[in-house]
Coordinates of C-alpha atoms and ligand atoms in Angstrom, one line a residue:
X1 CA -141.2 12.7 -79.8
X2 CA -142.3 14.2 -76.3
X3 CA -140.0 13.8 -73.1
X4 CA -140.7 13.9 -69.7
X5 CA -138.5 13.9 -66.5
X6 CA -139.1 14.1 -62.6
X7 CA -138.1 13.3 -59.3
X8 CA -140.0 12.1 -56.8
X9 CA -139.0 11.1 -52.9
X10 CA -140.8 7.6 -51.1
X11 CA -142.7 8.5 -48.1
X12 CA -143.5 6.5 -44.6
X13 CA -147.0 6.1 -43.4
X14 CA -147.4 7.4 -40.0
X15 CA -151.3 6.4 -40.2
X16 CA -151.3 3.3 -43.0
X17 CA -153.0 3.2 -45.8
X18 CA -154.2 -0.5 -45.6
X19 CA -157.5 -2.1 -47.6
X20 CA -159.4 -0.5 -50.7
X21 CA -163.0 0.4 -51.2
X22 CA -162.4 0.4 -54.6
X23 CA -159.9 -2.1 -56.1
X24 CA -159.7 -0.9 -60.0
X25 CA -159.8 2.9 -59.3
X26 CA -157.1 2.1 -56.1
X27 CA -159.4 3.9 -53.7
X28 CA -158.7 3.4 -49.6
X29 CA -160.9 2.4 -47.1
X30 CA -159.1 4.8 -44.7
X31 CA -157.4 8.2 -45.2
X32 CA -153.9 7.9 -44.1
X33 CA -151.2 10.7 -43.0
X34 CA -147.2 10.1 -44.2
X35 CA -143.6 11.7 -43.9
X36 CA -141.8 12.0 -47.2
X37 CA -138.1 11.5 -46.9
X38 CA -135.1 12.7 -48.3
X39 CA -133.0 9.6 -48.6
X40 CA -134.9 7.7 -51.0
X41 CA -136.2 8.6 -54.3
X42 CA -136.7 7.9 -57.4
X43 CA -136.1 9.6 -61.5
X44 CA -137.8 8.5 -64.1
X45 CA -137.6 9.6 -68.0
X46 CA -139.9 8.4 -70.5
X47 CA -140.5 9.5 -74.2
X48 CA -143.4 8.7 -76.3
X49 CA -142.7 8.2 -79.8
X50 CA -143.6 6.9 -83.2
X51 CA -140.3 5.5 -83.3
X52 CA -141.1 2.9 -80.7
X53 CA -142.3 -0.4 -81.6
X54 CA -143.7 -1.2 -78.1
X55 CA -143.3 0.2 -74.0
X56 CA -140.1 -0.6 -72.8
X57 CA -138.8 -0.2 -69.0
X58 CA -135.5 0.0 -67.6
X59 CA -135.0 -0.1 -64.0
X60 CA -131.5 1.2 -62.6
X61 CA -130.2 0.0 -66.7
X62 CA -131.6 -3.1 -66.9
X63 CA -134.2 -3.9 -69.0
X64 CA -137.2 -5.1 -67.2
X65 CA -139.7 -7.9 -68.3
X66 CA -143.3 -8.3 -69.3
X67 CA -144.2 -9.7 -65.1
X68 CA -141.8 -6.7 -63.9
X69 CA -143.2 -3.8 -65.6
X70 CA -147.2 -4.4 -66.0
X71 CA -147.9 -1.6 -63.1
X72 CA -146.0 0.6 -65.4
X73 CA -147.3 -0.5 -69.1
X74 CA -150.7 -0.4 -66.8
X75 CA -150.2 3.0 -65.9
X76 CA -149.1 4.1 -69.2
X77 CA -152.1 2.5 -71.1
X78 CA -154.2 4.7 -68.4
X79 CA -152.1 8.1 -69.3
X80 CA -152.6 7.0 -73.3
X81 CA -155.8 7.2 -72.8
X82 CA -156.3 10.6 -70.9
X83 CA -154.2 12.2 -73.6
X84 CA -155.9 10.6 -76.3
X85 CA -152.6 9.2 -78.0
X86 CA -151.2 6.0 -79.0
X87 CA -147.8 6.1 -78.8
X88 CA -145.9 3.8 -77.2
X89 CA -143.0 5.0 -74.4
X90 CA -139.5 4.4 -73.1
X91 CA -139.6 4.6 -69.5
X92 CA -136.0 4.9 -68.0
X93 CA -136.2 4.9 -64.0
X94 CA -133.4 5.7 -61.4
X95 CA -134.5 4.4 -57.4
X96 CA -131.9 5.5 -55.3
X97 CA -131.4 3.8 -52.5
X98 CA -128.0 4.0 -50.4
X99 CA -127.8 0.1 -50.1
X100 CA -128.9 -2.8 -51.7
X101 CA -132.1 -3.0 -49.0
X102 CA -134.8 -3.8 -51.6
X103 CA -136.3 -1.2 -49.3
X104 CA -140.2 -0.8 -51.4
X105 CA -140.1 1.8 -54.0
X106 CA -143.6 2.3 -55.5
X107 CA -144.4 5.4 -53.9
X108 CA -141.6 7.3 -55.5
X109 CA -141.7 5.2 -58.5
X110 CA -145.2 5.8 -59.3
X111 CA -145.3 9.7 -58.6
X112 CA -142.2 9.9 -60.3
X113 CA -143.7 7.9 -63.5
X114 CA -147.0 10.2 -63.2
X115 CA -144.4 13.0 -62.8
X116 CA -142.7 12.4 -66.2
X117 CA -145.7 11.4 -68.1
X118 CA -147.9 14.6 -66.8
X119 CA -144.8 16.8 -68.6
X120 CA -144.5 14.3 -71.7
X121 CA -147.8 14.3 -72.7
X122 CA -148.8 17.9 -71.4
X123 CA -151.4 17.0 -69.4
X124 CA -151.1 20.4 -67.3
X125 CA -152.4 18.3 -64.5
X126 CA -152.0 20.6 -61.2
X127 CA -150.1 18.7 -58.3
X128 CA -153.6 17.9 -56.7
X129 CA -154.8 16.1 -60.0
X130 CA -151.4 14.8 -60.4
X131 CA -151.9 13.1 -57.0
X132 CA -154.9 11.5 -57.9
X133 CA -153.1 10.0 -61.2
X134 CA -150.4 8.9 -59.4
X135 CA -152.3 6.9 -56.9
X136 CA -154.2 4.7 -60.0
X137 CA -150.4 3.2 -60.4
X138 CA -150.0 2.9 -56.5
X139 CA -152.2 4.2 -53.6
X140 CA -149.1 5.3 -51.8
X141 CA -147.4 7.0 -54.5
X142 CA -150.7 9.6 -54.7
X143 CA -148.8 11.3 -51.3
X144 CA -145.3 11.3 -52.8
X145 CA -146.5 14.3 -55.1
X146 CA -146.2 16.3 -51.9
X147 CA -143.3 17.3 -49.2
X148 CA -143.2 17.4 -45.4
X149 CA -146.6 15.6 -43.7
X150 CA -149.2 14.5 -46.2
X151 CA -153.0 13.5 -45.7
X152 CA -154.1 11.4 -48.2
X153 CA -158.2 11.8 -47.7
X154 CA -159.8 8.4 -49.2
X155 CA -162.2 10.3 -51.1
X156 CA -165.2 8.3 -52.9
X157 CA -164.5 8.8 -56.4
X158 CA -161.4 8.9 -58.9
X159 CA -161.3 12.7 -58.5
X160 CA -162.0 12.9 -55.1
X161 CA -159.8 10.2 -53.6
X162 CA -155.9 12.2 -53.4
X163 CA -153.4 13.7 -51.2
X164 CA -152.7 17.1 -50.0
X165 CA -149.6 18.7 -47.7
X166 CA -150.4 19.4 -43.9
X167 CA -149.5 22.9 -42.8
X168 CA -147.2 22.4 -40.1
X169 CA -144.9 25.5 -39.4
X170 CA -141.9 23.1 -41.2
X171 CA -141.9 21.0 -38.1
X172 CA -141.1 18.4 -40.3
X173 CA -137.5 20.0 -40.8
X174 CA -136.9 19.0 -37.1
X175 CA -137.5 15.2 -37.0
X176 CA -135.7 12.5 -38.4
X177 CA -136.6 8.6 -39.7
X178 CA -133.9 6.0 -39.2
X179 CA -134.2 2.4 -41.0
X180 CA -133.3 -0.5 -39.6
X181 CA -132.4 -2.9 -42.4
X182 CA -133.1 -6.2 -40.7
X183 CA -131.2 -8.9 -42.7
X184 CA -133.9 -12.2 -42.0
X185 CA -136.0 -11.3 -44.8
X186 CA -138.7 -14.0 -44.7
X187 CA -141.0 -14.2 -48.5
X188 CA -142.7 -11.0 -48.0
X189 CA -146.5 -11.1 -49.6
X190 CA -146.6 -7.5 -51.5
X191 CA -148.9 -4.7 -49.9
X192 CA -151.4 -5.2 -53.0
X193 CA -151.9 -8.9 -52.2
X194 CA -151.8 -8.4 -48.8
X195 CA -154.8 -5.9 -48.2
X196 CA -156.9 -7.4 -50.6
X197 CA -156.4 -10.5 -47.9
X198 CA -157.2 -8.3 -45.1
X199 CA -160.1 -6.8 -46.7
X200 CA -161.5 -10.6 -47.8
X201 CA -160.8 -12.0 -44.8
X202 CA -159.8 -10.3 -41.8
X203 CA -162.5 -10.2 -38.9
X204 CA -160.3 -7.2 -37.5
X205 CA -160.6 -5.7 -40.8
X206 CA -164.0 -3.2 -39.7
X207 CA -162.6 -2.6 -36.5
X208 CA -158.8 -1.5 -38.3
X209 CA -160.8 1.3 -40.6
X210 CA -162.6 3.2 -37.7
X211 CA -159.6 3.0 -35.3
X212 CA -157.6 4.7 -38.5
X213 CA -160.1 7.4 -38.6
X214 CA -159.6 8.2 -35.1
X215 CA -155.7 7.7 -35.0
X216 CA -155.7 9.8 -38.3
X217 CA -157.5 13.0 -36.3
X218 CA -155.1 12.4 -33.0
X219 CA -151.9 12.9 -35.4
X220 CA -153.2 15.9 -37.2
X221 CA -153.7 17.3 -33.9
X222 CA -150.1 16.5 -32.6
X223 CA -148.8 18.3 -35.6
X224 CA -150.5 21.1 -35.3
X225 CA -149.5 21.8 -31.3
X226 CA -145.7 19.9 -32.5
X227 CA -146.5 17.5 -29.8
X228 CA -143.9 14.6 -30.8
X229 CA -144.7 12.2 -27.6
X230 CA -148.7 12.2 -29.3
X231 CA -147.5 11.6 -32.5
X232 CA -144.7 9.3 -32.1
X233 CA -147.8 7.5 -29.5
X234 CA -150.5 7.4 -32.2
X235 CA -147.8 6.5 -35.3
X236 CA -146.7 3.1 -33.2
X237 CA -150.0 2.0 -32.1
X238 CA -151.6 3.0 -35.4
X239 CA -148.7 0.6 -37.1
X240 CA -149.6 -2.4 -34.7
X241 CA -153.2 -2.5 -35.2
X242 CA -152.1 -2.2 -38.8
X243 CA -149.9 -5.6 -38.5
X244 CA -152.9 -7.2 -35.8
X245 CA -155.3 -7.0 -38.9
X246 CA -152.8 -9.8 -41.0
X247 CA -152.8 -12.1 -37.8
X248 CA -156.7 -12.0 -38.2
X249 CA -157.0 -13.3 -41.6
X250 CA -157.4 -16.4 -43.2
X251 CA -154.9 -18.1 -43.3
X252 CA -153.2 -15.5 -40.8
X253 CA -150.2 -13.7 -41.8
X254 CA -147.7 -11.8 -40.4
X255 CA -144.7 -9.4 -42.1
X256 CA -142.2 -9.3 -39.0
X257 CA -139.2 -11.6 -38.6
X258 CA -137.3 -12.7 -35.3
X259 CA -135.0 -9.5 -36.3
X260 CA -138.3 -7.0 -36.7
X261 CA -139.5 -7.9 -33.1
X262 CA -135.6 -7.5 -32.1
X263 CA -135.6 -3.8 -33.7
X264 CA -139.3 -3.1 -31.9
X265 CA -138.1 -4.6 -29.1
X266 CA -134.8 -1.7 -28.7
X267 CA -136.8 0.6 -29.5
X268 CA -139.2 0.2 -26.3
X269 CA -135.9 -0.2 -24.3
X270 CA -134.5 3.3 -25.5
X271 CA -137.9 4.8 -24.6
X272 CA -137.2 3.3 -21.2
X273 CA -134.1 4.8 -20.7
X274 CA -135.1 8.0 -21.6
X275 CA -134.8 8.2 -25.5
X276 CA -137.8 9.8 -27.4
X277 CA -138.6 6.9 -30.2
X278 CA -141.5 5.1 -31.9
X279 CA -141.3 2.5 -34.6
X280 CA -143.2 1.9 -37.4
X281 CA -143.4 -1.0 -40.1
X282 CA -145.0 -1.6 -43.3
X283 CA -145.8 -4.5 -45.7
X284 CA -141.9 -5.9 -45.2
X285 CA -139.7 -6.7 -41.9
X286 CA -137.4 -3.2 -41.7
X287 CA -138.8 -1.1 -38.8
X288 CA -138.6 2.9 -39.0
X289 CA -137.8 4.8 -36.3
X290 CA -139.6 8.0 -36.0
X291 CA -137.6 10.7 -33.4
X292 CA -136.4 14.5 -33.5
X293 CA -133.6 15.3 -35.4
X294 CA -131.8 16.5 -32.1
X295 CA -131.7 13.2 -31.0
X296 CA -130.9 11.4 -33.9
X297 CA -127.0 11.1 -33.4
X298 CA -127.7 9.7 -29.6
X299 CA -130.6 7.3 -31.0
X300 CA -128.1 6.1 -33.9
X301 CA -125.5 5.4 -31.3
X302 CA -127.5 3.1 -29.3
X303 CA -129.0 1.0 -32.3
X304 CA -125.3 0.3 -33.1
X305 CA -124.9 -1.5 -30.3
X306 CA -127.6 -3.9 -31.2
X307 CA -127.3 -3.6 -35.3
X308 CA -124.5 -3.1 -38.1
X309 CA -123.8 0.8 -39.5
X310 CA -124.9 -0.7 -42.8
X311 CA -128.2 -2.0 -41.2
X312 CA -129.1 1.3 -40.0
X313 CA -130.0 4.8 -42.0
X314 CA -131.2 8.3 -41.3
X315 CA -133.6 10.4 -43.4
X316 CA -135.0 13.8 -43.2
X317 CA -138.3 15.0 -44.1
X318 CA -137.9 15.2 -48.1
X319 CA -139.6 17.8 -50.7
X320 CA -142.3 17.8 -53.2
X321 CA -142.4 16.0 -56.5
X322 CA -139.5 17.7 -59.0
X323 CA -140.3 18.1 -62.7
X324 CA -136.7 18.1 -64.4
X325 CA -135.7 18.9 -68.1
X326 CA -138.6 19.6 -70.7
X327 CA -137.9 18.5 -74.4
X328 CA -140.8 18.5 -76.8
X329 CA -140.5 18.6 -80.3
X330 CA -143.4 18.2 -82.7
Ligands
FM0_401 O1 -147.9 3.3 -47.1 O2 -151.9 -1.7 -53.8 O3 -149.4 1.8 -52.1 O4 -149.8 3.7 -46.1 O5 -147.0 0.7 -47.0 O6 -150.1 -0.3 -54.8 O7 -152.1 0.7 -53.7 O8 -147.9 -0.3 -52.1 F1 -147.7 -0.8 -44.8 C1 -148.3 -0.9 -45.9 C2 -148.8 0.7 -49.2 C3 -149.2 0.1 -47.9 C4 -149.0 1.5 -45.8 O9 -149.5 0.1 -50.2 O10 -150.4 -0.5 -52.3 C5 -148.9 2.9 -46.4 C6 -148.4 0.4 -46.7 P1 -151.2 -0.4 -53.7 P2 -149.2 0.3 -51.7

């Protein structure tokens, strides 16, 4: 029996990820750039051994079925492969997440599943291969290997196509993400489903990869001079073109709800009175609030007026992946 056990944090999108070149090998059209975050993340144990009958999956204790767990059985099948075994595995997974948000936890999920299995199985995978495993389960989860601000380049091939961390002096020690939980949750379409849409169908689509490419280079370059205003600029506008390529498909498609374009809404009046704040959203209504940790108390203060304390929470930048206990016996 071989175990395997790591931690790894979810991270935000600054520049999205959105639309694939390559569907099977889960390879972007655009390079992206992220934050990882403290506040959520997620541990995962899993064991191969004889013992087993078949893959089983527990999520937070309870036993998940066939439809919840084929990303993992998937990814295992893939890892099975590369380490030329046949074993089936137990895979145990913790997501924390301070409130019942059903706040998207692939990123950690995966990096945390490629995590384990890279110590289970012995793979010896460095963190840069390990990012380019973890991205076959879910192209996000390739940047939660890393801490801080990550670059994900798209790459061309399975090897080529992973994530690496951006030098940036630990900036990233001195901003701060707060979430706000909106509760009018309309049915969300899943990121997977919802690029592959884009891709097929949106006439915005062409014009949504080259404007990535040039957001991507303007927020490299406001981490490297620590310019917040550029980055907080190019994160918010990068996010909306993101969300104007779902309006453009066919049918069209949106992920905000009455409460998202509330949250954007405050966040633009905050600016206006003098707060330093840009949003950003992903495939689901909650919007992120990207600001400097200095500010973050004041910034909290004034979304409270508008939202509940349990609709709103504050992360930090968040580490690198975390291999935990190592327990092989042969
Ligand atoms: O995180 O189909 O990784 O860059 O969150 O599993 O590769 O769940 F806003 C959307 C994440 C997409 C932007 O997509 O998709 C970002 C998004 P998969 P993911």
């Amino acid at each position: 029996m071989s175990n395997g056990k790591a931690k790894a944090y979810t991270n935000i999108a600054l520049i999205k990820y959105w639309g694939k070149q390559d569907e099977d090998l889960i390879i972007p059209s655009n390079s992206s750039l992220s934050l990882t975050l403290d506040a959520f993340y997620t541990i995962t144990n899993v064991s191969f051994s004889k013992n087993n009958q078949k893959d089983r999956f527990y999520l937070n204790k309870q036993l998940q079925n066939n439809q919840q767990s084929k990303k993992v059985y998937q990814f295992l099948d893939l890892v099975r492969k590369k380490a030329q075994t046949d074993l089936f595995a137990e895979v145990t997974s913790y997501n924390h997440v301070p409130t019942a948000a059903g706040l998207a936890s692939s990123a950690s999920g995966m990096a945390a599943l490629a995590g384990a299995c890279n110590e289970a199985l012995r793979l010896n995978l460095s963190n840069e291969e390990l990012s380019a495993l973890a991205r076959r389960g879910s192209g996000s989860a390739c940047r939660s290997i890393f801490g801080g601000f990550v670059e994900w380049e798209k790459g061309n091939s399975d090897s080529s196509s992973l994530a690496h961390q951006i030098e940036s002096n630990h900036w990233e020690d001195q901003l701060a993400m707060i979430f706000i939980l909106v509760n009018d949750r309309p049915k969300t379409i899943s990121s997977r489903l919802g690029m592959q849409q884009t891709v097929k169908t949106s006439s915005y689509f062409p014009i949504w990869v080259k404007e990535a490419e040039k957001d991507l280079i303007i927020a490299k370059n406001a981490i490297a001079y620590q310019d917040f205003e550029a980055l907080g600029k190019v994160s918010e506008a990068n996010a909306l073109k993101m969300h104007a390529t779902t309006l453009a498909c066919e049918p069209p498609f949106s992920y905000w709800s009455p409460d998202s374009l509330r949250a954007m809404d405050e966040v633009r009046t905050l600016r206006q009175q003098g707060f330093s704040c840009y949003f950003t959203m992903d495939a689901g209504p909650n919007v992120k609030v990207l600001c400097q940790k200095n500010d973050a108390p004041a910034i909290l203060q004034e979304l409270q007026k508008e939202f509940l304390p349990s609709q709103l929470i504050i992360a930090n930048a968040g580490p690198e992946i975390e291999f935990l206990e190592r327990n092989v016996s042969r």
